[in-house]
Structures are given as C-alpha cells and as structure tokens.
C-alpha cells in the first residue's frame, strides 16, 4: 500500500507511504504518542495491539520516517479506532485523513461492521475530522478520561457499502 500526497498538498518532495506497523517502529511510535497525549499508551500496549490478529495498525511514513499511525481493533459489533496520532510538526497536511481512509479501504470487505471511537469533547479539531469522514456523535461517556474526568463523545460510522456492480 502506498499513497501519493504531493499533488494534494503541493509542498513535499516525494510521497507519503502507508504501510503496516511492525515492532521495529515502536520507538518512533512512542515519540509521537508522548507528544500527542497527556496520558500516553505504554510501549507494551502498542506491542500488544501490533501483534493482535484482530487489530490493524497502519503507519504513515514520509521519506521512511514515521509521521503518524492509526490502530483499530475488530470487535463483535464494530471496528474500534483505538488510537490515531500524527506528529505535531506534521499536522494539518492530510495525514490523519489519509490514514483513516486507508483503514476504511483495508476493512471495506467487512460489510457487517461499522466503526466507532471515543474522543474528548474538547478535541474539536479531531471531531471535525471524524465528522468529515462520516462519523456522527451518538452519545457521551461521562468522566471517561481519568486525568481530568473529561467526558468522551462516542462516535459511529456505518459500514463501508460495497461498490455497485458497473
Ligand atoms: C487528530 C489528528 C490525528 C489529526 O491529524 P492531521 O494529520 O492533522 O489531520 P488532517 O491533516 O488529515 O486533518 C486536519 C484537520 O484536523 C483538524 N486539526 C486538529 N488538530 C490540528 C492541528 N494541530 N493542526 C492542523 N489541523 C488540526 C483541522 O481542523 C483539520 O481540519 P480541516 O482539514 O477541515 O482544516 C492530529 O491532530 C493529532 O495527532 N492530534 C493529537 C492526538 C489526538 O487528539 N488524536 C485523536 C484522539 S481521538
């Protein structure tokens, strides 16, 4: 899997490559994670997700350097987006959007499962991004985040519809 974003963003030499994460990427993941969240996941949480057969972990690489990732886990009812983060220096270039679009492509054959995630109610930028990609707010989990007791907005997106035959 690889995707060219040069045309869309106009500023970069070369392209952005989306591929599966491996345990070799753990150091780079940790760096982005720590720069992105007040209560970052531990290395062992990432190692667990990366090796779980029911999870899909995609990384965005720019010139071979990891700049973002998305991790989803398959549950009975839906694909749960467990984590998505982009390096602070690289935000606003469409990398988060590209990662999520690739994830939808990778899971499109699963016509039964939609997608769900939790996001801090104050994280307006991320909520807008998810809404643009078809997620809708469906409920609130009160005091979900243990660091500041912030509420989580629960968002859902319907399964990807199979393409109509031509
Ligand atoms: C949310 C996140 C993954 C988006 O990644 P991204 O690569 O900047 O996303 P894109 O460039 O595809 O989309 C940018 C959109 O996100 C929003 N956004 C959120 N934070 C932003 C930031 N720091 N810089 C630029 N855009 C930001 C903008 O509103 C923008 O929307 P627009 O295209 O309509 O203007 C990234 O901001 C991030 O890692 N945040 C910290 C971790 C986090 O909050 N993750 C989500 C937890 S549920």
mmCIF file with all atom_site columns, C-alpha atoms and ligand atoms in Angstrom:
data_model
loop_
_atom_site.group_PDB
_atom_site.id
_atom_site.type_symbol
_atom_site.label_atom_id
_atom_site.label_alt_id
_atom_site.label_comp_id
_atom_site.label_asym_id
_atom_site.label_entity_id
_atom_site.label_seq_id
_atom_site.pdbx_PDB_ins_code
_atom_site.Cartn_x
_atom_site.Cartn_y
_atom_site.Cartn_z
_atom_site.occupancy
_atom_site.B_iso_or_equiv
_atom_site.pdbx_formal_charge
_atom_site.auth_seq_id
_atom_site.auth_comp_id
_atom_site.auth_asym_id
_atom_site.auth_atom_id
_atom_site.pdbx_PDB_model_num
ATOM   1   C CA  . UNK A 1 1   ? 0.000   0.000   0.000   1.00 0.00 ? 1   UNK A CA  1
ATOM   2   C CA  . UNK A 1 2   ? 1.304   3.445   -0.770  1.00 0.00 ? 2   UNK A CA  1
ATOM   3   C CA  . UNK A 1 3   ? -0.279  6.785   -1.447  1.00 0.00 ? 3   UNK A CA  1
ATOM   4   C CA  . UNK A 1 4   ? 0.966   9.921   -3.159  1.00 0.00 ? 4   UNK A CA  1
ATOM   5   C CA  . UNK A 1 5   ? 0.022   13.159  -1.435  1.00 0.00 ? 5   UNK A CA  1
ATOM   6   C CA  . UNK A 1 6   ? 2.352   15.541  -3.280  1.00 0.00 ? 6   UNK A CA  1
ATOM   7   C CA  . UNK A 1 7   ? -0.336  16.758  -5.638  1.00 0.00 ? 7   UNK A CA  1
ATOM   8   C CA  . UNK A 1 8   ? -2.856  17.401  -2.908  1.00 0.00 ? 8   UNK A CA  1
ATOM   9   C CA  . UNK A 1 9   ? -0.551  19.288  -0.576  1.00 0.00 ? 9   UNK A CA  1
ATOM   10  C CA  . UNK A 1 10  ? 1.873   20.722  -3.014  1.00 0.00 ? 10  UNK A CA  1
ATOM   11  C CA  . UNK A 1 11  ? 4.778   21.256  -0.643  1.00 0.00 ? 11  UNK A CA  1
ATOM   12  C CA  . UNK A 1 12  ? 6.577   17.955  -0.250  1.00 0.00 ? 12  UNK A CA  1
ATOM   13  C CA  . UNK A 1 13  ? 9.178   16.206  -2.331  1.00 0.00 ? 13  UNK A CA  1
ATOM   14  C CA  . UNK A 1 14  ? 8.309   12.553  -2.632  1.00 0.00 ? 14  UNK A CA  1
ATOM   15  C CA  . UNK A 1 15  ? 5.223   10.913  -1.246  1.00 0.00 ? 15  UNK A CA  1
ATOM   16  C CA  . UNK A 1 16  ? 3.672   9.572   1.867   1.00 0.00 ? 16  UNK A CA  1
ATOM   17  C CA  . UNK A 1 17  ? 3.686   5.828   2.221   1.00 0.00 ? 17  UNK A CA  1
ATOM   18  C CA  . UNK A 1 18  ? 1.077   3.979   4.266   1.00 0.00 ? 18  UNK A CA  1
ATOM   19  C CA  . UNK A 1 19  ? 2.061   0.532   5.489   1.00 0.00 ? 19  UNK A CA  1
ATOM   20  C CA  . UNK A 1 20  ? 1.516   -1.872  8.342   1.00 0.00 ? 20  UNK A CA  1
ATOM   21  C CA  . UNK A 1 21  ? 3.397   -1.079  11.538  1.00 0.00 ? 21  UNK A CA  1
ATOM   22  C CA  . UNK A 1 22  ? 5.827   -3.609  12.957  1.00 0.00 ? 22  UNK A CA  1
ATOM   23  C CA  . UNK A 1 23  ? 7.528   -3.937  16.336  1.00 0.00 ? 23  UNK A CA  1
ATOM   24  C CA  . UNK A 1 24  ? 10.562  -2.212  14.799  1.00 0.00 ? 24  UNK A CA  1
ATOM   25  C CA  . UNK A 1 25  ? 8.516   1.002   14.715  1.00 0.00 ? 25  UNK A CA  1
ATOM   26  C CA  . UNK A 1 26  ? 7.840   1.024   18.480  1.00 0.00 ? 26  UNK A CA  1
ATOM   27  C CA  . UNK A 1 27  ? 10.456  3.686   19.291  1.00 0.00 ? 27  UNK A CA  1
ATOM   28  C CA  . UNK A 1 28  ? 9.104   6.134   16.697  1.00 0.00 ? 28  UNK A CA  1
ATOM   29  C CA  . UNK A 1 29  ? 5.507   5.407   17.739  1.00 0.00 ? 29  UNK A CA  1
ATOM   30  C CA  . UNK A 1 30  ? 6.341   6.164   21.357  1.00 0.00 ? 30  UNK A CA  1
ATOM   31  C CA  . UNK A 1 31  ? 7.853   9.513   20.442  1.00 0.00 ? 31  UNK A CA  1
ATOM   32  C CA  . UNK A 1 32  ? 4.713   10.633  18.553  1.00 0.00 ? 32  UNK A CA  1
ATOM   33  C CA  . UNK A 1 33  ? 2.444   9.206   21.258  1.00 0.00 ? 33  UNK A CA  1
ATOM   34  C CA  . UNK A 1 34  ? 4.199   11.134  24.047  1.00 0.00 ? 34  UNK A CA  1
ATOM   35  C CA  . UNK A 1 35  ? 3.990   14.359  22.049  1.00 0.00 ? 35  UNK A CA  1
ATOM   36  C CA  . UNK A 1 36  ? 0.271   13.807  21.394  1.00 0.00 ? 36  UNK A CA  1
ATOM   37  C CA  . UNK A 1 37  ? -1.451  12.720  24.609  1.00 0.00 ? 37  UNK A CA  1
ATOM   38  C CA  . UNK A 1 38  ? -1.442  13.761  28.289  1.00 0.00 ? 38  UNK A CA  1
ATOM   39  C CA  . UNK A 1 39  ? -1.714  10.072  29.257  1.00 0.00 ? 39  UNK A CA  1
ATOM   40  C CA  . UNK A 1 40  ? 0.185   8.229   26.511  1.00 0.00 ? 40  UNK A CA  1
ATOM   41  C CA  . UNK A 1 41  ? -0.108  4.498   25.864  1.00 0.00 ? 41  UNK A CA  1
ATOM   42  C CA  . UNK A 1 42  ? 2.832   2.461   27.099  1.00 0.00 ? 42  UNK A CA  1
ATOM   43  C CA  . UNK A 1 43  ? 5.166   0.630   24.742  1.00 0.00 ? 43  UNK A CA  1
ATOM   44  C CA  . UNK A 1 44  ? 3.679   -2.689  25.836  1.00 0.00 ? 44  UNK A CA  1
ATOM   45  C CA  . UNK A 1 45  ? 0.153   -1.537  24.952  1.00 0.00 ? 45  UNK A CA  1
ATOM   46  C CA  . UNK A 1 46  ? 1.376   -0.796  21.419  1.00 0.00 ? 46  UNK A CA  1
ATOM   47  C CA  . UNK A 1 47  ? 3.264   -4.091  21.241  1.00 0.00 ? 47  UNK A CA  1
ATOM   48  C CA  . UNK A 1 48  ? 0.044   -5.871  22.250  1.00 0.00 ? 48  UNK A CA  1
ATOM   49  C CA  . UNK A 1 49  ? -2.025  -4.163  19.539  1.00 0.00 ? 49  UNK A CA  1
ATOM   50  C CA  . UNK A 1 50  ? 0.637   -4.625  16.843  1.00 0.00 ? 50  UNK A CA  1
ATOM   51  C CA  . UNK A 1 51  ? 0.732   -8.364  17.402  1.00 0.00 ? 51  UNK A CA  1
ATOM   52  C CA  . UNK A 1 52  ? -3.019  -8.941  17.874  1.00 0.00 ? 52  UNK A CA  1
ATOM   53  C CA  . UNK A 1 53  ? -4.551  -10.765 14.897  1.00 0.00 ? 53  UNK A CA  1
ATOM   54  C CA  . UNK A 1 54  ? -7.823  -8.843  15.323  1.00 0.00 ? 54  UNK A CA  1
ATOM   55  C CA  . UNK A 1 55  ? -6.081  -5.449  15.039  1.00 0.00 ? 55  UNK A CA  1
ATOM   56  C CA  . UNK A 1 56  ? -4.920  -3.435  12.058  1.00 0.00 ? 56  UNK A CA  1
ATOM   57  C CA  . UNK A 1 57  ? -2.085  -0.976  12.664  1.00 0.00 ? 57  UNK A CA  1
ATOM   58  C CA  . UNK A 1 58  ? -1.122  1.390   9.855   1.00 0.00 ? 58  UNK A CA  1
ATOM   59  C CA  . UNK A 1 59  ? 1.759   3.848   9.827   1.00 0.00 ? 59  UNK A CA  1
ATOM   60  C CA  . UNK A 1 60  ? 2.315   6.880   7.587   1.00 0.00 ? 60  UNK A CA  1
ATOM   61  C CA  . UNK A 1 61  ? 5.958   7.199   6.535   1.00 0.00 ? 61  UNK A CA  1
ATOM   62  C CA  . UNK A 1 62  ? 7.482   10.270  4.939   1.00 0.00 ? 62  UNK A CA  1
ATOM   63  C CA  . UNK A 1 63  ? 10.884  9.544   3.462   1.00 0.00 ? 63  UNK A CA  1
ATOM   64  C CA  . UNK A 1 64  ? 10.935  6.385   5.575   1.00 0.00 ? 64  UNK A CA  1
ATOM   65  C CA  . UNK A 1 65  ? 10.291  8.325   8.813   1.00 0.00 ? 65  UNK A CA  1
ATOM   66  C CA  . UNK A 1 66  ? 7.148   7.547   10.786  1.00 0.00 ? 66  UNK A CA  1
ATOM   67  C CA  . UNK A 1 67  ? 4.914   10.634  10.986  1.00 0.00 ? 67  UNK A CA  1
ATOM   68  C CA  . UNK A 1 68  ? 1.607   9.145   12.155  1.00 0.00 ? 68  UNK A CA  1
ATOM   69  C CA  . UNK A 1 69  ? -0.372  5.999   12.873  1.00 0.00 ? 69  UNK A CA  1
ATOM   70  C CA  . UNK A 1 70  ? -3.826  4.540   13.333  1.00 0.00 ? 70  UNK A CA  1
ATOM   71  C CA  . UNK A 1 71  ? -4.709  1.400   15.272  1.00 0.00 ? 71  UNK A CA  1
ATOM   72  C CA  . UNK A 1 72  ? -8.065  -0.358  15.053  1.00 0.00 ? 72  UNK A CA  1
ATOM   73  C CA  . UNK A 1 73  ? -9.337  -3.460  16.720  1.00 0.00 ? 73  UNK A CA  1
ATOM   74  C CA  . UNK A 1 74  ? -12.090 -5.748  15.446  1.00 0.00 ? 74  UNK A CA  1
ATOM   75  C CA  . UNK A 1 75  ? -14.855 -6.316  17.996  1.00 0.00 ? 75  UNK A CA  1
ATOM   76  C CA  . UNK A 1 76  ? -18.077 -8.294  17.581  1.00 0.00 ? 76  UNK A CA  1
ATOM   77  C CA  . UNK A 1 77  ? -20.129 -5.188  16.798  1.00 0.00 ? 77  UNK A CA  1
ATOM   78  C CA  . UNK A 1 78  ? -17.670 -2.841  15.076  1.00 0.00 ? 78  UNK A CA  1
ATOM   79  C CA  . UNK A 1 79  ? -14.126 -1.794  14.319  1.00 0.00 ? 79  UNK A CA  1
ATOM   80  C CA  . UNK A 1 80  ? -12.919 0.262   17.286  1.00 0.00 ? 80  UNK A CA  1
ATOM   81  C CA  . UNK A 1 81  ? -10.477 3.025   16.444  1.00 0.00 ? 81  UNK A CA  1
ATOM   82  C CA  . UNK A 1 82  ? -8.154  2.674   19.429  1.00 0.00 ? 82  UNK A CA  1
ATOM   83  C CA  . UNK A 1 83  ? -5.565  5.329   18.618  1.00 0.00 ? 83  UNK A CA  1
ATOM   84  C CA  . UNK A 1 84  ? -4.787  7.852   15.903  1.00 0.00 ? 84  UNK A CA  1
ATOM   85  C CA  . UNK A 1 85  ? -1.990  10.389  16.132  1.00 0.00 ? 85  UNK A CA  1
ATOM   86  C CA  . UNK A 1 86  ? 0.173   12.485  13.843  1.00 0.00 ? 86  UNK A CA  1
ATOM   87  C CA  . UNK A 1 87  ? 3.475   14.091  14.830  1.00 0.00 ? 87  UNK A CA  1
ATOM   88  C CA  . UNK A 1 88  ? 2.749   17.695  15.973  1.00 0.00 ? 88  UNK A CA  1
ATOM   89  C CA  . UNK A 1 89  ? 5.058   19.089  13.260  1.00 0.00 ? 89  UNK A CA  1
ATOM   90  C CA  . UNK A 1 90  ? 3.166   17.210  10.532  1.00 0.00 ? 90  UNK A CA  1
ATOM   91  C CA  . UNK A 1 91  ? -0.448  18.004  11.422  1.00 0.00 ? 91  UNK A CA  1
ATOM   92  C CA  . UNK A 1 92  ? -2.842  19.711  9.032   1.00 0.00 ? 92  UNK A CA  1
ATOM   93  C CA  . UNK A 1 93  ? -1.293  18.061  5.920   1.00 0.00 ? 93  UNK A CA  1
ATOM   94  C CA  . UNK A 1 94  ? -3.994  15.436  5.482   1.00 0.00 ? 94  UNK A CA  1
ATOM   95  C CA  . UNK A 1 95  ? -2.020  12.597  7.057   1.00 0.00 ? 95  UNK A CA  1
ATOM   96  C CA  . UNK A 1 96  ? -4.699  11.755  9.644   1.00 0.00 ? 96  UNK A CA  1
ATOM   97  C CA  . UNK A 1 97  ? -7.335  11.771  6.880   1.00 0.00 ? 97  UNK A CA  1
ATOM   98  C CA  . UNK A 1 98  ? -5.202  9.552   4.644   1.00 0.00 ? 98  UNK A CA  1
ATOM   99  C CA  . UNK A 1 99  ? -4.583  7.044   7.445   1.00 0.00 ? 99  UNK A CA  1
ATOM   100 C CA  . UNK A 1 100 ? -8.296  6.748   8.213   1.00 0.00 ? 100 UNK A CA  1
ATOM   101 C CA  . UNK A 1 101 ? -9.233  6.480   4.527   1.00 0.00 ? 101 UNK A CA  1
ATOM   102 C CA  . UNK A 1 102 ? -6.690  3.661   4.132   1.00 0.00 ? 102 UNK A CA  1
ATOM   103 C CA  . UNK A 1 103 ? -8.158  1.956   7.128   1.00 0.00 ? 103 UNK A CA  1
ATOM   104 C CA  . UNK A 1 104 ? -11.651 2.113   5.587   1.00 0.00 ? 104 UNK A CA  1
ATOM   105 C CA  . UNK A 1 105 ? -10.250 0.616   2.367   1.00 0.00 ? 105 UNK A CA  1
ATOM   106 C CA  . UNK A 1 106 ? -8.486  -2.162  4.290   1.00 0.00 ? 106 UNK A CA  1
ATOM   107 C CA  . UNK A 1 107 ? -11.723 -3.109  6.086   1.00 0.00 ? 107 UNK A CA  1
ATOM   108 C CA  . UNK A 1 108 ? -14.256 -2.379  3.301   1.00 0.00 ? 108 UNK A CA  1
ATOM   109 C CA  . UNK A 1 109 ? -14.893 -6.061  2.620   1.00 0.00 ? 109 UNK A CA  1
ATOM   110 C CA  . UNK A 1 110 ? -16.337 -6.334  6.141   1.00 0.00 ? 110 UNK A CA  1
ATOM   111 C CA  . UNK A 1 111 ? -19.866 -5.232  5.264   1.00 0.00 ? 111 UNK A CA  1
ATOM   112 C CA  . UNK A 1 112 ? -21.260 -6.075  8.705   1.00 0.00 ? 112 UNK A CA  1
ATOM   113 C CA  . UNK A 1 113 ? -19.046 -3.922  10.891  1.00 0.00 ? 113 UNK A CA  1
ATOM   114 C CA  . UNK A 1 114 ? -19.128 -0.164  11.163  1.00 0.00 ? 114 UNK A CA  1
ATOM   115 C CA  . UNK A 1 115 ? -16.622 1.944   13.090  1.00 0.00 ? 115 UNK A CA  1
ATOM   116 C CA  . UNK A 1 116 ? -16.632 3.546   16.495  1.00 0.00 ? 116 UNK A CA  1
ATOM   117 C CA  . UNK A 1 117 ? -14.336 5.691   18.605  1.00 0.00 ? 117 UNK A CA  1
ATOM   118 C CA  . UNK A 1 118 ? -14.224 7.889   21.693  1.00 0.00 ? 118 UNK A CA  1
ATOM   119 C CA  . UNK A 1 119 ? -12.859 11.402  21.593  1.00 0.00 ? 119 UNK A CA  1
ATOM   120 C CA  . UNK A 1 120 ? -12.510 14.122  24.243  1.00 0.00 ? 120 UNK A CA  1
ATOM   121 C CA  . UNK A 1 121 ? -15.425 16.549  23.930  1.00 0.00 ? 121 UNK A CA  1
ATOM   122 C CA  . UNK A 1 122 ? -12.870 19.412  23.873  1.00 0.00 ? 122 UNK A CA  1
ATOM   123 C CA  . UNK A 1 123 ? -10.948 17.938  20.895  1.00 0.00 ? 123 UNK A CA  1
ATOM   124 C CA  . UNK A 1 124 ? -12.833 19.962  18.307  1.00 0.00 ? 124 UNK A CA  1
ATOM   125 C CA  . UNK A 1 125 ? -10.255 19.540  15.535  1.00 0.00 ? 125 UNK A CA  1
ATOM   126 C CA  . UNK A 1 126 ? -10.362 15.754  15.758  1.00 0.00 ? 126 UNK A CA  1
ATOM   127 C CA  . UNK A 1 127 ? -14.183 15.732  15.998  1.00 0.00 ? 127 UNK A CA  1
ATOM   128 C CA  . UNK A 1 128 ? -14.411 17.832  12.794  1.00 0.00 ? 128 UNK A CA  1
ATOM   129 C CA  . UNK A 1 129 ? -12.006 15.454  11.063  1.00 0.00 ? 129 UNK A CA  1
ATOM   130 C CA  . UNK A 1 130 ? -14.088 12.422  12.080  1.00 0.00 ? 130 UNK A CA  1
ATOM   131 C CA  . UNK A 1 131 ? -17.327 14.123  11.008  1.00 0.00 ? 131 UNK A CA  1
ATOM   132 C CA  . UNK A 1 132 ? -15.812 14.904  7.619   1.00 0.00 ? 132 UNK A CA  1
ATOM   133 C CA  . UNK A 1 133 ? -15.087 11.160  7.283   1.00 0.00 ? 133 UNK A CA  1
ATOM   134 C CA  . UNK A 1 134 ? -18.677 10.155  8.099   1.00 0.00 ? 134 UNK A CA  1
ATOM   135 C CA  . UNK A 1 135 ? -18.593 9.658   11.885  1.00 0.00 ? 135 UNK A CA  1
ATOM   136 C CA  . UNK A 1 136 ? -21.507 11.021  13.914  1.00 0.00 ? 136 UNK A CA  1
ATOM   137 C CA  . UNK A 1 137 ? -21.792 11.655  17.649  1.00 0.00 ? 137 UNK A CA  1
ATOM   138 C CA  . UNK A 1 138 ? -24.067 9.048   19.243  1.00 0.00 ? 138 UNK A CA  1
ATOM   139 C CA  . UNK A 1 139 ? -23.601 9.538   22.965  1.00 0.00 ? 139 UNK A CA  1
ATOM   140 C CA  . UNK A 1 140 ? -21.413 10.754  25.787  1.00 0.00 ? 140 UNK A CA  1
ATOM   141 C CA  . UNK A 1 141 ? -19.484 8.770   28.399  1.00 0.00 ? 141 UNK A CA  1
ATOM   142 C CA  . UNK A 1 142 ? -19.343 10.984  31.482  1.00 0.00 ? 142 UNK A CA  1
ATOM   143 C CA  . UNK A 1 143 ? -15.912 11.428  33.096  1.00 0.00 ? 143 UNK A CA  1
ATOM   144 C CA  . UNK A 1 144 ? -14.325 8.834   30.802  1.00 0.00 ? 144 UNK A CA  1
ATOM   145 C CA  . UNK A 1 145 ? -10.811 10.333  30.861  1.00 0.00 ? 145 UNK A CA  1
ATOM   146 C CA  . UNK A 1 146 ? -9.172  9.685   34.211  1.00 0.00 ? 146 UNK A CA  1
ATOM   147 C CA  . UNK A 1 147 ? -6.619  12.533  34.056  1.00 0.00 ? 147 UNK A CA  1
ATOM   148 C CA  . UNK A 1 148 ? -9.188  15.379  34.130  1.00 0.00 ? 148 UNK A CA  1
ATOM   149 C CA  . UNK A 1 149 ? -12.530 13.500  34.301  1.00 0.00 ? 149 UNK A CA  1
ATOM   150 C CA  . UNK A 1 150 ? -13.404 14.895  30.858  1.00 0.00 ? 150 UNK A CA  1
ATOM   151 C CA  . UNK A 1 151 ? -16.381 13.422  29.010  1.00 0.00 ? 151 UNK A CA  1
ATOM   152 C CA  . UNK A 1 152 ? -15.894 11.289  25.895  1.00 0.00 ? 152 UNK A CA  1
ATOM   153 C CA  . UNK A 1 153 ? -18.011 11.763  22.798  1.00 0.00 ? 153 UNK A CA  1
ATOM   154 C CA  . UNK A 1 154 ? -18.824 8.344   21.329  1.00 0.00 ? 154 UNK A CA  1
ATOM   155 C CA  . UNK A 1 155 ? -18.880 8.445   17.529  1.00 0.00 ? 155 UNK A CA  1
ATOM   156 C CA  . UNK A 1 156 ? -20.073 5.857   14.990  1.00 0.00 ? 156 UNK A CA  1
ATOM   157 C CA  . UNK A 1 157 ? -19.725 5.419   11.263  1.00 0.00 ? 157 UNK A CA  1
ATOM   158 C CA  . UNK A 1 158 ? -21.733 2.943   9.174   1.00 0.00 ? 158 UNK A CA  1
ATOM   159 C CA  . UNK A 1 159 ? -20.038 0.028   7.393   1.00 0.00 ? 159 UNK A CA  1
ATOM   160 C CA  . UNK A 1 160 ? -18.482 0.873   4.036   1.00 0.00 ? 160 UNK A CA  1
ATOM   161 C CA  . UNK A 1 161 ? -21.029 -0.029  1.372   1.00 0.00 ? 161 UNK A CA  1
ATOM   162 C CA  . UNK A 1 162 ? -19.809 -2.451  -1.265  1.00 0.00 ? 162 UNK A CA  1
ATOM   163 C CA  . UNK A 1 163 ? -19.419 -0.837  -4.688  1.00 0.00 ? 163 UNK A CA  1
ATOM   164 C CA  . UNK A 1 164 ? -22.390 -1.253  -7.026  1.00 0.00 ? 164 UNK A CA  1
ATOM   165 C CA  . UNK A 1 165 ? -21.517 -3.534  -9.919  1.00 0.00 ? 165 UNK A CA  1
ATOM   166 C CA  . UNK A 1 166 ? -20.886 -1.464  -13.071 1.00 0.00 ? 166 UNK A CA  1
HETATM 167 C C1  . LIG B 2 .   ? -6.330  14.469  15.254  1.00 0.00 ? 1   LIG B C1  1
HETATM 168 C C2  . LIG B 2 .   ? -5.064  14.266  14.404  1.00 0.00 ? 1   LIG B C2  1
HETATM 169 C C3  . LIG B 2 .   ? -4.722  12.791  14.335  1.00 0.00 ? 1   LIG B C3  1
HETATM 170 C C4  . LIG B 2 .   ? -5.350  14.819  13.006  1.00 0.00 ? 1   LIG B C4  1
HETATM 171 O O1  . LIG B 2 .   ? -4.233  14.548  12.184  1.00 0.00 ? 1   LIG B O1  1
HETATM 172 P P1  . LIG B 2 .   ? -3.864  15.517  10.926  1.00 0.00 ? 1   LIG B P1  1
HETATM 173 O O2  . LIG B 2 .   ? -2.879  14.814  10.104  1.00 0.00 ? 1   LIG B O2  1
HETATM 174 O O3  . LIG B 2 .   ? -3.535  16.874  11.429  1.00 0.00 ? 1   LIG B O3  1
HETATM 175 O O4  . LIG B 2 .   ? -5.280  15.536  10.207  1.00 0.00 ? 1   LIG B O4  1
HETATM 176 P P2  . LIG B 2 .   ? -5.586  16.101  8.761   1.00 0.00 ? 1   LIG B P2  1
HETATM 177 O O5  . LIG B 2 .   ? -4.479  16.999  8.306   1.00 0.00 ? 1   LIG B O5  1
HETATM 178 O O6  . LIG B 2 .   ? -5.990  14.975  7.922   1.00 0.00 ? 1   LIG B O6  1
HETATM 179 O O7  . LIG B 2 .   ? -6.873  16.919  9.062   1.00 0.00 ? 1   LIG B O7  1
HETATM 180 C C5  . LIG B 2 .   ? -6.683  18.157  9.709   1.00 0.00 ? 1   LIG B C5  1
HETATM 181 C C6  . LIG B 2 .   ? -7.966  18.514  10.304  1.00 0.00 ? 1   LIG B C6  1
HETATM 182 O O8  . LIG B 2 .   ? -7.878  18.218  11.668  1.00 0.00 ? 1   LIG B O8  1
HETATM 183 C C7  . LIG B 2 .   ? -8.003  19.412  12.402  1.00 0.00 ? 1   LIG B C7  1
HETATM 184 N N1  . LIG B 2 .   ? -6.831  19.524  13.260  1.00 0.00 ? 1   LIG B N1  1
HETATM 185 C C8  . LIG B 2 .   ? -6.781  19.047  14.509  1.00 0.00 ? 1   LIG B C8  1
HETATM 186 N N2  . LIG B 2 .   ? -5.620  19.345  15.091  1.00 0.00 ? 1   LIG B N2  1
HETATM 187 C C9  . LIG B 2 .   ? -4.875  20.021  14.181  1.00 0.00 ? 1   LIG B C9  1
HETATM 188 C C10 . LIG B 2 .   ? -3.570  20.604  14.205  1.00 0.00 ? 1   LIG B C10 1
HETATM 189 N N3  . LIG B 2 .   ? -2.810  20.615  15.310  1.00 0.00 ? 1   LIG B N3  1
HETATM 190 N N4  . LIG B 2 .   ? -3.098  21.177  13.079  1.00 0.00 ? 1   LIG B N4  1
HETATM 191 C C11 . LIG B 2 .   ? -3.873  21.206  11.979  1.00 0.00 ? 1   LIG B C11 1
HETATM 192 N N5  . LIG B 2 .   ? -5.114  20.675  11.918  1.00 0.00 ? 1   LIG B N5  1
HETATM 193 C C12 . LIG B 2 .   ? -5.634  20.114  13.015  1.00 0.00 ? 1   LIG B C12 1
HETATM 194 C C13 . LIG B 2 .   ? -8.216  20.549  11.489  1.00 0.00 ? 1   LIG B C13 1
HETATM 195 O O9  . LIG B 2 .   ? -9.479  21.076  11.812  1.00 0.00 ? 1   LIG B O9  1
HETATM 196 C C14 . LIG B 2 .   ? -8.209  19.960  10.102  1.00 0.00 ? 1   LIG B C14 1
HETATM 197 O O10 . LIG B 2 .   ? -9.458  20.108  9.524   1.00 0.00 ? 1   LIG B O10 1
HETATM 198 P P3  . LIG B 2 .   ? -9.596  20.833  8.089   1.00 0.00 ? 1   LIG B P3  1
HETATM 199 O O11 . LIG B 2 .   ? -8.829  19.974  7.108   1.00 0.00 ? 1   LIG B O11 1
HETATM 200 O O12 . LIG B 2 .   ? -11.063 20.831  7.863   1.00 0.00 ? 1   LIG B O12 1
HETATM 201 O O13 . LIG B 2 .   ? -8.994  22.165  8.283   1.00 0.00 ? 1   LIG B O13 1
HETATM 202 C C15 . LIG B 2 .   ? -3.878  15.089  14.989  1.00 0.00 ? 1   LIG B C15 1
HETATM 203 O O14 . LIG B 2 .   ? -4.284  16.415  15.190  1.00 0.00 ? 1   LIG B O14 1
HETATM 204 C C16 . LIG B 2 .   ? -3.332  14.539  16.318  1.00 0.00 ? 1   LIG B C16 1
HETATM 205 O O15 . LIG B 2 .   ? -2.461  13.669  16.328  1.00 0.00 ? 1   LIG B O15 1
HETATM 206 N N6  . LIG B 2 .   ? -3.824  15.047  17.454  1.00 0.00 ? 1   LIG B N6  1
HETATM 207 C C17 . LIG B 2 .   ? -3.353  14.616  18.776  1.00 0.00 ? 1   LIG B C17 1
HETATM 208 C C18 . LIG B 2 .   ? -3.869  13.238  19.101  1.00 0.00 ? 1   LIG B C18 1
HETATM 209 C C19 . LIG B 2 .   ? -5.381  13.182  19.058  1.00 0.00 ? 1   LIG B C19 1
HETATM 210 O O16 . LIG B 2 .   ? -6.072  14.054  19.578  1.00 0.00 ? 1   LIG B O16 1
HETATM 211 N N7  . LIG B 2 .   ? -5.912  12.123  18.413  1.00 0.00 ? 1   LIG B N7  1
HETATM 212 C C20 . LIG B 2 .   ? -7.334  11.859  18.351  1.00 0.00 ? 1   LIG B C20 1
HETATM 213 C C21 . LIG B 2 .   ? -7.783  11.238  19.602  1.00 0.00 ? 1   LIG B C21 1
HETATM 214 S S1  . LIG B 2 .   ? -9.430  10.588  19.475  1.00 0.00 ? 1   LIG B S1  1
#
